[in-house]
Short mmCIF file of C-alpha atoms and ligand atoms in Angstrom, two decimals:
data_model
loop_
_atom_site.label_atom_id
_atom_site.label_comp_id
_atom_site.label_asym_id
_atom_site.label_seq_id
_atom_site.Cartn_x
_atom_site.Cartn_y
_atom_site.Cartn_z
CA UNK A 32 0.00 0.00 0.00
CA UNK A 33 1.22 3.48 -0.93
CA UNK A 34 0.36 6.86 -0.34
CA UNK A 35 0.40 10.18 -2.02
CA UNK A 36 -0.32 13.33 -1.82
CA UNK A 37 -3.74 15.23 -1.77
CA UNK A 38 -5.04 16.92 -4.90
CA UNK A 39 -2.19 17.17 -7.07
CA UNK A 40 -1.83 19.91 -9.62
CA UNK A 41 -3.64 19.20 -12.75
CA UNK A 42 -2.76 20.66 -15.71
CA UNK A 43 -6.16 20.38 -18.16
CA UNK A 44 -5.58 20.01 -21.76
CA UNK A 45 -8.64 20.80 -23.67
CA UNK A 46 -9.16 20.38 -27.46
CA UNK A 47 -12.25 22.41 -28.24
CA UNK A 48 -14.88 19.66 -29.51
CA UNK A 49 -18.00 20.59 -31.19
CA UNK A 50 -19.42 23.75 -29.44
CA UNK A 51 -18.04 23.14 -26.13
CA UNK A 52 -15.72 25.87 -24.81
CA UNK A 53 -12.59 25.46 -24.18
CA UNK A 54 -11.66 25.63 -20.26
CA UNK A 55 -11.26 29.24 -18.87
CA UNK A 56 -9.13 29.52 -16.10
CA UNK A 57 -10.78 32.71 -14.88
CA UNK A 58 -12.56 30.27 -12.69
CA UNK A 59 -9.80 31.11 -9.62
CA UNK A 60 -9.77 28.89 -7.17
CA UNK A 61 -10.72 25.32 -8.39
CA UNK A 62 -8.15 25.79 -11.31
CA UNK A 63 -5.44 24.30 -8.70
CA UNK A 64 -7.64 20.83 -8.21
CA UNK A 65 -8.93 17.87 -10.24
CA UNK A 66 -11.41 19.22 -12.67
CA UNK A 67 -14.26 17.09 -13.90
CA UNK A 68 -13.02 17.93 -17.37
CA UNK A 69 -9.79 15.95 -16.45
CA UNK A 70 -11.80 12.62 -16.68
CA UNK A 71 -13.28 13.62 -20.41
CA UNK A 72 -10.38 11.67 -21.62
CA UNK A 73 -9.35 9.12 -19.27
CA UNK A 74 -10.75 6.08 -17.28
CA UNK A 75 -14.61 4.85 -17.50
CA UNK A 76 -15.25 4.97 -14.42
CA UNK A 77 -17.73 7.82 -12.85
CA UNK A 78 -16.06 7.22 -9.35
CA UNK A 79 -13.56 9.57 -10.38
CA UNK A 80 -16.40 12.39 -9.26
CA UNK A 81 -18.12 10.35 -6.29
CA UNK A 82 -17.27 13.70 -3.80
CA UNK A 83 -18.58 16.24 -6.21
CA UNK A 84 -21.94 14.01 -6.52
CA UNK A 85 -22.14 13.13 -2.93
CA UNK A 86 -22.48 16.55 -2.03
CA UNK A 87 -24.69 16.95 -5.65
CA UNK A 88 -26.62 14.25 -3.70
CA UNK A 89 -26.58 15.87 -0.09
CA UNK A 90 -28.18 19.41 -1.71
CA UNK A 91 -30.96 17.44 -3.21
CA UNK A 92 -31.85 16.15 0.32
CA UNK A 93 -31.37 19.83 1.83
CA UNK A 94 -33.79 21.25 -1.18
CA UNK A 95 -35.93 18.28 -0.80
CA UNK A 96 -35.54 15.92 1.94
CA UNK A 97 -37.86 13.27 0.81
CA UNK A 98 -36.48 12.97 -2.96
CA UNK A 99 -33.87 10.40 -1.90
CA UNK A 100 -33.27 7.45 -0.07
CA UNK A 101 -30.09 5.32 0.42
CA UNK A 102 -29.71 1.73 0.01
CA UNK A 103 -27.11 -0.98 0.47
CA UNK A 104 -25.62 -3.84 -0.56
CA UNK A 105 -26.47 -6.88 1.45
CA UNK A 106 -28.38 -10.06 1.36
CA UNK A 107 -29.60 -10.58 -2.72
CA UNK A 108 -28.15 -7.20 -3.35
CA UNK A 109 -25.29 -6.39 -5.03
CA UNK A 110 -23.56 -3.52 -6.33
CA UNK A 111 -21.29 -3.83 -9.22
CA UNK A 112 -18.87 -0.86 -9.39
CA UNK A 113 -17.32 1.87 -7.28
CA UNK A 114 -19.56 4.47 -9.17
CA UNK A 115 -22.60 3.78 -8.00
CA UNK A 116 -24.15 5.86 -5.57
CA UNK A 117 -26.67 4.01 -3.85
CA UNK A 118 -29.53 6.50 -3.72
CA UNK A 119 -33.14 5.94 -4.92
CA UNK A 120 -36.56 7.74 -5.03
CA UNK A 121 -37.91 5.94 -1.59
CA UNK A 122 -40.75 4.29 -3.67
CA UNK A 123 -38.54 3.02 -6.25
CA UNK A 124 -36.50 1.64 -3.08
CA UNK A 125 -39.53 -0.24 -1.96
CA UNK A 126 -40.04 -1.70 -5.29
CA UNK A 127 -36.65 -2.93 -5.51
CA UNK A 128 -36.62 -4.45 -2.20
CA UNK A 129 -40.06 -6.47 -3.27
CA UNK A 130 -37.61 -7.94 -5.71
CA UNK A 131 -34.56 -8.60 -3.74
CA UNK A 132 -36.83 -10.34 -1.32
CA UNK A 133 -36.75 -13.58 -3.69
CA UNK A 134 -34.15 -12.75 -6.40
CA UNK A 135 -30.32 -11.57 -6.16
CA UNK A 136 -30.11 -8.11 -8.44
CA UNK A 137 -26.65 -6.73 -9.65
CA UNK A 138 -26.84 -2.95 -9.39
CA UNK A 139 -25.21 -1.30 -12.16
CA UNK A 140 -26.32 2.17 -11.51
CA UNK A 141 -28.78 3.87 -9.82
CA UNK A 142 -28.98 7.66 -9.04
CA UNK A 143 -26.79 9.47 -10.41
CA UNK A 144 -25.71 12.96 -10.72
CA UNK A 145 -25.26 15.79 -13.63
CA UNK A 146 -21.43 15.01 -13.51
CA UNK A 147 -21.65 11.26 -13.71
CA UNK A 148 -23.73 11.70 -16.82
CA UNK A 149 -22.21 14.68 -18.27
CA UNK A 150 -19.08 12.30 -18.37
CA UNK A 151 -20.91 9.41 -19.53
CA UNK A 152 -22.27 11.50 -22.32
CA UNK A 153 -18.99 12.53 -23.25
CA UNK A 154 -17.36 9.35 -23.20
CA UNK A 155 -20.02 8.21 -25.66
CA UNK A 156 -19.68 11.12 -27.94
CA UNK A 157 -15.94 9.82 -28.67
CA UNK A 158 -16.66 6.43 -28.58
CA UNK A 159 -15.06 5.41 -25.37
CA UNK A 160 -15.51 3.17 -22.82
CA UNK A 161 -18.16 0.62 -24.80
CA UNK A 162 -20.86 3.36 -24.31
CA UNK A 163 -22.51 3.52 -27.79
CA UNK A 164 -25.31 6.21 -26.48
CA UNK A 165 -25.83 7.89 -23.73
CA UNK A 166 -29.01 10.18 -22.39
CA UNK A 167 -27.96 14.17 -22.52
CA UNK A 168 -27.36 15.53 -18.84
CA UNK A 169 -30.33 16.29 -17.12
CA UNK A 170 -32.61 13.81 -19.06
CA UNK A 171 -31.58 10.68 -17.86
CA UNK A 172 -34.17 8.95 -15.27
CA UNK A 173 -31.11 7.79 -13.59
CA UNK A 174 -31.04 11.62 -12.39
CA UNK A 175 -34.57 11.47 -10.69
CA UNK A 176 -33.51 8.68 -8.97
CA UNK A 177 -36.56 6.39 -10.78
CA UNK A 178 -33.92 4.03 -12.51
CA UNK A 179 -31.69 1.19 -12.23
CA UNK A 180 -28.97 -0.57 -14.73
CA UNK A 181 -29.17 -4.70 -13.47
CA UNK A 182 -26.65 -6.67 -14.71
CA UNK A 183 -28.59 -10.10 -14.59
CA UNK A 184 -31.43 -8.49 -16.01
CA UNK A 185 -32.11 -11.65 -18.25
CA UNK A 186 -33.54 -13.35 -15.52
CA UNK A 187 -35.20 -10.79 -13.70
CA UNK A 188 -37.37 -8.87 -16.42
CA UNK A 189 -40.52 -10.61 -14.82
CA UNK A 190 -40.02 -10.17 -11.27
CA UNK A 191 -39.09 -6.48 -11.69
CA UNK A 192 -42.10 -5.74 -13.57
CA UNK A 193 -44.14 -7.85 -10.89
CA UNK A 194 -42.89 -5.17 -8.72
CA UNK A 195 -43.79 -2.42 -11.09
CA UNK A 196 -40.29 -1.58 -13.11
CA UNK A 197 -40.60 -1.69 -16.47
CA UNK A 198 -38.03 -2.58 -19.16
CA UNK A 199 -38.89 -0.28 -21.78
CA UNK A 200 -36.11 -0.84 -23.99
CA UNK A 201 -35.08 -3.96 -25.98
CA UNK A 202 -31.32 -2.67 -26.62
CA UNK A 203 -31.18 -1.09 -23.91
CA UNK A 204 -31.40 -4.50 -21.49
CA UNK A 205 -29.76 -3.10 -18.41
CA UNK A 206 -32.01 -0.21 -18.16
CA UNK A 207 -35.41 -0.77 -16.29
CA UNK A 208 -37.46 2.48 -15.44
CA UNK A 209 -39.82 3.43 -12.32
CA UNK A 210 -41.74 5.85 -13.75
CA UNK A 211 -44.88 5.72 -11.25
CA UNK A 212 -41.82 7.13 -9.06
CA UNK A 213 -41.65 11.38 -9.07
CA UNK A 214 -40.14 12.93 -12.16
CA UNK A 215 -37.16 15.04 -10.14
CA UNK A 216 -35.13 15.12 -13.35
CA UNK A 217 -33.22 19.03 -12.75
CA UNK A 218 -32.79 18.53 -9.38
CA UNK A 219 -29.45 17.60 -9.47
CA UNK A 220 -28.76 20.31 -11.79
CA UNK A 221 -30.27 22.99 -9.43
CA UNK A 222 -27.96 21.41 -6.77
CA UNK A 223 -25.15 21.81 -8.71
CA UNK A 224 -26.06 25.52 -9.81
CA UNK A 225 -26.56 25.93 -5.76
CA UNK A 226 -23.01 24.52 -4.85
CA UNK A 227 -21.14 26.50 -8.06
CA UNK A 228 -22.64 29.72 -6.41
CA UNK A 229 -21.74 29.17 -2.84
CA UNK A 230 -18.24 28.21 -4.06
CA UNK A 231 -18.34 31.07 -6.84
CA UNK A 232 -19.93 34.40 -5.21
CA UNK A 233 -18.35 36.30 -8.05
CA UNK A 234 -19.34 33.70 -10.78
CA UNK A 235 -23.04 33.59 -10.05
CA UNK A 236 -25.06 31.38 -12.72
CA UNK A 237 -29.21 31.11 -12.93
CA UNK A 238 -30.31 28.42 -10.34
CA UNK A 239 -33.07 27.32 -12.84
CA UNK A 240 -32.46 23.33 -12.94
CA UNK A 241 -31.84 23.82 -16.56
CA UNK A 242 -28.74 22.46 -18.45
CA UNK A 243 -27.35 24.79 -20.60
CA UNK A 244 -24.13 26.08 -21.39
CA UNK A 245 -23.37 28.06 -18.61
CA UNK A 246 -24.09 25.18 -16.65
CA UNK A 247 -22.06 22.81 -18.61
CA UNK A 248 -18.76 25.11 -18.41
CA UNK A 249 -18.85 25.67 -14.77
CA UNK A 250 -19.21 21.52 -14.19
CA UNK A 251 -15.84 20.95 -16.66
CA UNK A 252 -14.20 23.10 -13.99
CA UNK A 253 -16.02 21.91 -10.99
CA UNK A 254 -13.51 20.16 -8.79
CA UNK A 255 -14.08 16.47 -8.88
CA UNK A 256 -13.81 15.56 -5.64
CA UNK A 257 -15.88 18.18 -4.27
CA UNK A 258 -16.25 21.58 -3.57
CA UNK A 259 -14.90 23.67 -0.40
CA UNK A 260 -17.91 24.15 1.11
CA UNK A 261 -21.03 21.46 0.69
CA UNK A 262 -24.01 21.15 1.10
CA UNK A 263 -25.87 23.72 3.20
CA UNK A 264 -27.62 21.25 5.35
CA UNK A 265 -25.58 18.09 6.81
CA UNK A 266 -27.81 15.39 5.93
CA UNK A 267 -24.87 12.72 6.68
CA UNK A 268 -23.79 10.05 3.95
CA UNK A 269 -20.73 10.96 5.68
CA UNK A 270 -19.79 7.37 7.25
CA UNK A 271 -17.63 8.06 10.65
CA UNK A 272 -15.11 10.46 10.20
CA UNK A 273 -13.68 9.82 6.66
CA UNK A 274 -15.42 10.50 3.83
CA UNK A 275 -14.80 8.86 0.29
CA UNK A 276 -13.88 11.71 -2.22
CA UNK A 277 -13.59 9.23 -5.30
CA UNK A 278 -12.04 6.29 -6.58
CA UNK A 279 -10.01 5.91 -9.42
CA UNK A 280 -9.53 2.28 -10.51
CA UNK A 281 -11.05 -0.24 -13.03
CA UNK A 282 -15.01 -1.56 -12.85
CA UNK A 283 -13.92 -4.45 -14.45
CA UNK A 284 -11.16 -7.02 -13.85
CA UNK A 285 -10.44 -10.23 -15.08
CA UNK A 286 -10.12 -12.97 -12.93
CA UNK A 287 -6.75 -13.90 -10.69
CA UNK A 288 -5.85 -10.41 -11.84
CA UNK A 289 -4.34 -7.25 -9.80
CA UNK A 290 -5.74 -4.19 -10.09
CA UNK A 291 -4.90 -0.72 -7.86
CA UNK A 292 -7.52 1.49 -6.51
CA UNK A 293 -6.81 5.20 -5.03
CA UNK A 294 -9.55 6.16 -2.71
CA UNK A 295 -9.28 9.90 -2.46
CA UNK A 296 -10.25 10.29 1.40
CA UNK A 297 -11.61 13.00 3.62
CA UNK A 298 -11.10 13.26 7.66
CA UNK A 299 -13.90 15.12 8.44
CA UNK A 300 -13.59 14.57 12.42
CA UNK A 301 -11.56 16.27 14.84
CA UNK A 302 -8.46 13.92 15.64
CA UNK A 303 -6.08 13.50 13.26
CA UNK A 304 -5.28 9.65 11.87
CA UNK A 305 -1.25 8.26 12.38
CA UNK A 306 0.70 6.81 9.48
CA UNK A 307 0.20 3.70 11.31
CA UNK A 308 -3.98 3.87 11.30
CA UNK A 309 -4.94 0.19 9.45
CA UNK A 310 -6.93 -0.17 6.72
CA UNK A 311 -8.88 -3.53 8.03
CA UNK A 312 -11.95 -5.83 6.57
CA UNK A 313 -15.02 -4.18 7.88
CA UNK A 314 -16.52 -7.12 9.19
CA UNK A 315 -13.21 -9.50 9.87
CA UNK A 316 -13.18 -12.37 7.23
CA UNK A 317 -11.01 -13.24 4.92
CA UNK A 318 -11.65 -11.06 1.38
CA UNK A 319 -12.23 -11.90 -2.17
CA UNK A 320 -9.97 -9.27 -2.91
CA UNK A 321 -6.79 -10.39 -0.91
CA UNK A 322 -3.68 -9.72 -2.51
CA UNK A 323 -0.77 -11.43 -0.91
CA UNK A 324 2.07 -9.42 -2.19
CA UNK A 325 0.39 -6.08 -0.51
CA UNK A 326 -1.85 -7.00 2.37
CA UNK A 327 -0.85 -7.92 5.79
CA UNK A 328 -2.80 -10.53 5.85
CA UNK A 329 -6.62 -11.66 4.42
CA UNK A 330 -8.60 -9.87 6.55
CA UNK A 331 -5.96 -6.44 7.03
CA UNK A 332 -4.59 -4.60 3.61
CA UNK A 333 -2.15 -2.46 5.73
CA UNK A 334 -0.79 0.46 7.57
CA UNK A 335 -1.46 4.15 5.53
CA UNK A 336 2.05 4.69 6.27
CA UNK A 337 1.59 8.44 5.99
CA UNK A 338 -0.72 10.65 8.82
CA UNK A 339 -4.32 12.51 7.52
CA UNK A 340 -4.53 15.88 9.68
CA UNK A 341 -8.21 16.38 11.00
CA UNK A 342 -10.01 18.55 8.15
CA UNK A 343 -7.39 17.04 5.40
CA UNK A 344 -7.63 14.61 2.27
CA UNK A 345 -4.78 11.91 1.34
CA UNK A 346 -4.77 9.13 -1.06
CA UNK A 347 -4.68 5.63 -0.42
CA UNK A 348 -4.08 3.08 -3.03
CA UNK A 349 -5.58 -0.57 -2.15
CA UNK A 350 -3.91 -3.18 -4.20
CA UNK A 351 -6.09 -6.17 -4.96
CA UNK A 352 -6.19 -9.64 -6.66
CA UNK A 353 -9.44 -10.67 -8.36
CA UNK A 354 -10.56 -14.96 -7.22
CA UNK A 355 -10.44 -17.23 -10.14
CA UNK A 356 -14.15 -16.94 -11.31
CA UNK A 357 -15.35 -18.53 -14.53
CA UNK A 358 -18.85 -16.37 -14.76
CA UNK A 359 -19.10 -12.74 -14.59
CA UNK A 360 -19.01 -11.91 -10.84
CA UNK A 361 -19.60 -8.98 -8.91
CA UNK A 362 -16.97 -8.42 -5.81
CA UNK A 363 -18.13 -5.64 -3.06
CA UNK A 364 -15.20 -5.58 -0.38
CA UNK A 365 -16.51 -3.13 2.60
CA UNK A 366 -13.27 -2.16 4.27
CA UNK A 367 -12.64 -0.08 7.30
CA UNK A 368 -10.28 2.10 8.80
CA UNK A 369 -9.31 1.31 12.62
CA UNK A 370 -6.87 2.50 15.01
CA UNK A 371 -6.10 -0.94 16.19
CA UNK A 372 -8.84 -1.37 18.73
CA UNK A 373 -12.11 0.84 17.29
CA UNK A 374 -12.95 1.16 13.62
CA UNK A 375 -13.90 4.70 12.79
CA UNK A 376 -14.91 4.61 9.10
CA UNK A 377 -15.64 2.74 5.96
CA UNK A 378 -14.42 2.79 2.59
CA UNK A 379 -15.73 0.31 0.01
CA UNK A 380 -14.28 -1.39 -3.25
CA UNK A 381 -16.74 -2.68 -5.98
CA UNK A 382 -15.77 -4.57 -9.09
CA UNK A 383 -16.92 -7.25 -11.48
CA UNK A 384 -14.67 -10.02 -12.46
CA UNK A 385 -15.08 -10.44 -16.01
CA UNK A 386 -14.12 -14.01 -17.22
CA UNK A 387 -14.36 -12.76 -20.95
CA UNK A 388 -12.06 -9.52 -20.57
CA UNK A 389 -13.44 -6.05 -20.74
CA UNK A 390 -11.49 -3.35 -20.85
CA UNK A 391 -11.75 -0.12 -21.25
CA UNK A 392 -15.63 -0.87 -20.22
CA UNK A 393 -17.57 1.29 -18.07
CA UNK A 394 -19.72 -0.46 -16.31
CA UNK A 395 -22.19 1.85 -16.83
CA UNK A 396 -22.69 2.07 -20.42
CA UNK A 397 -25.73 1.51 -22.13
CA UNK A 398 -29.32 4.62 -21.56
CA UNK A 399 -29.56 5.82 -24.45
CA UNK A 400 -33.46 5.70 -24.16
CA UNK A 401 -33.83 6.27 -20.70
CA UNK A 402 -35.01 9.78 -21.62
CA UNK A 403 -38.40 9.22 -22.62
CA UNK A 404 -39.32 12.80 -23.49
CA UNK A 405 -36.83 12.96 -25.96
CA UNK A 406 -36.76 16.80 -25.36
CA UNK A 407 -33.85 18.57 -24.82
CA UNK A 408 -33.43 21.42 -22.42
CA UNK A 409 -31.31 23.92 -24.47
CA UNK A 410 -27.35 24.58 -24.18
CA UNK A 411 -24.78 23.22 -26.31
CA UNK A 412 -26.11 20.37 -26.93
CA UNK A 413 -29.74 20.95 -27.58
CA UNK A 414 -29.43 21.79 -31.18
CA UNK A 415 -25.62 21.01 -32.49
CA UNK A 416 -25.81 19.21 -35.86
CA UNK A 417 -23.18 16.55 -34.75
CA UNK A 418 -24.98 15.89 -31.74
CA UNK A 419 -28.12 15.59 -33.16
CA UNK A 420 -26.87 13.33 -36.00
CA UNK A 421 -25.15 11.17 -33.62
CA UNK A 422 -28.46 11.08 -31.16
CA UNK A 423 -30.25 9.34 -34.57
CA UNK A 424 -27.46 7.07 -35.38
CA UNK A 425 -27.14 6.49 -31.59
CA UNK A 426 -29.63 3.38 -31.70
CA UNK A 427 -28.60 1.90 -35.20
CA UNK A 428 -24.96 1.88 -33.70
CA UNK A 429 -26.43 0.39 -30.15
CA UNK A 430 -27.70 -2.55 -32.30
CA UNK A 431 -24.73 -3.59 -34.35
CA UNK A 432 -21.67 -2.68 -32.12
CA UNK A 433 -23.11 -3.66 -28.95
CA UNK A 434 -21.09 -5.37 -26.46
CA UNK A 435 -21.87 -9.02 -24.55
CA UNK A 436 -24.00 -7.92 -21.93
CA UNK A 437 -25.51 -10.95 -20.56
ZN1 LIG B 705 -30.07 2.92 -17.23
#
């Protein structure tokens, strides 16, 4: 186990691409951290901006406490990647747990945020990461919190739509929709407006919920992680007294493979953590994930070798070996951090273990229906030709190219 420094300096190279500007550093302060334009280009992973969402997330619940709900992994529940952030409208909630009390579900996704999709979106628009379409940010369902990506959806179709989910889509086969849940589509985007004008007093942009280009420009520059100051009420997915930032590493592995994953953390309490706080097993058995070169032993990764000062961030990469699967499994390792007696706060790992090789996969590809308006909100890419062109040849594409999805 390593660590590094917080936040490193990130110079942003930008090619301008279709109508969207390129990055202005006017924006001051979050010039000198981890943009969410960084990840246009790199990884497939939408971990990379878990802080920024969180606290996307925690404004929702401020501006409307009952929008949201969290749920967990546990018992026929799984969750398949570090991205997903395990929110849902409360009544979609209840209708997943109807299913989950009889069948195991793979979460793919779930709620997510204006930056997850904005860099979804992107990702599709140059052909990375095996997404071959993509919603437009702010129309995705996924942002109201009335959706959910299953990876074993072959065998679930019925007993999802026993429990009112439908599966609107046939190439879309991840992607099942709870529509009889509230429409809260721009919510996330007001959130996000909110947060870029409590951080920015002398940037100010409309809090309208709308996605436009103003919008768009200030999230390229947002920092990743997470803004300065948060939400304005402390509704707590804060777990103990470190808070996950992001985390960069793959969402798929192959099997008996290593893989490193740097968990950008947050001491939010009061006491400041030694170099030789352990990064344990939260519940004390032997992992999946145990990698014998790195760990201490199967149930401990390690010291963090360097000290976190109460209020600061630090990097910790986990090193990891996937088990020698022969079907596409997902792996959900809750670990902890503990000062040798007491643990004091949780940081998780989720992967698949792909048998068949993926990479460069996100494990979130896929939605390019879930907006069932098909109306666009204005911005840059309301009306671009390119876009528009590649929004028609979007599900042509989807049905030729499209990857094994089981
Ligand atoms: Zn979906």
């Amino acid at each position: 186990m390593t660590f590094t420094r917080s936040l490193a300096l990130v110079l942003v190279s930008v090619v301008a691409q279709g109508c969207i500007e390129p990055d202005d550093v006017s924006y001051g302060e979050v010039a000198s951290e981890v943009s969410v334009s960084t990840y246009v280009r790199s990884g497939c992973s939408t971990a990379v901006v878990l802080g920024l969402s969180r606290q996307i997330a925690d404004e929702v619940a401020c501006m409307n406490p009952r929008a949201l709900t969290s749920f967990a992994p546990g018992g026929r529940l799984t969750i398949t990647s570090n991205a997903v952030l395990p929110y849902l409208a409360p009544t979609a909630k209840t209708a997943l747990e109807r299913v989950t009390a009889n069948s195991s579900i793979q979460v793919n996704s779930g709620f997510r945020t204006v930056a997850q999709q904005y860099l979804l979106y992107q990702w599709y628009r140059q052909g990375r990461c095996g997404i071959t379409a993509a919603a437009t940010p702010g129309r995705s369902n996924h942002q109201s919190g009335r959706a959910l990506d299953v990876a074993n959806y072959s065998s679930r179709i019925t007993a999802m739509r026993n429990a009112g989910w439908s599966h609107p889509i046939p190439n879309d086969p991840v992607h099942f929709d709870h529509t009889s849940s509230p429409d809260i589509r721009g919510e996330d985007v007001l959130a996000f407006q909110r947060l870029w004008n409590r951080n920015n007093p002398n940037d100010r942009i409309d809090e309208d919920g709308m996605y436009g280009s103003d919008t768009e420009a200030r999230l390229r520059v947002a920092p990743a992680t997470g803004f300065a100051r948060g939400a304005s009420c402390n509704t707590g997915f804060d777990v103990g007294g470190a808070k996950v930032l992001s985390v960069d590493g793959p969402d798929r592995v192959a099997p008996n493979a290593h893989a490193t994953y740097s968990i950008t953390l947050q001491n939010t309490g009061a006491t400041s953590w030694p170099s030789t706080t352990r990064v344990v097993v939260a519940d004390g058995t032997a992992s999946e994930i145990y990698d014998p070169a790195s760990w201490t032993s199967p149930t401990e990764v390690g010291p963090i070798n360097t000290a976190i000062p109460a209020g600061g961030t630090g990097v910790i990469d986990i090193e990891i070996e996937t088990p020698a699967v022969t079907e596409e499994t997902p792996v959900f390792a809750q670990l902890a951090l503990s000062d040798g007696s007491e643990q004091f706060g949780t940081l998780n790992v989720a992967l698949t273990v792909t048998p068949n090789g993926d990479h460069e996969q996100s494990a979130e590809a896929g939605d390019q229906h879930d907006d069932e308006s098909a109306h666009t909100t204005g911005g840059c890419n309301a009306g671009g030709a390119s876009s528009g062109f590649a929004a028609l040849l979007g599900p042509m594409l989807f049905g030729l190219v499209r990857r094994r999805r089981r």
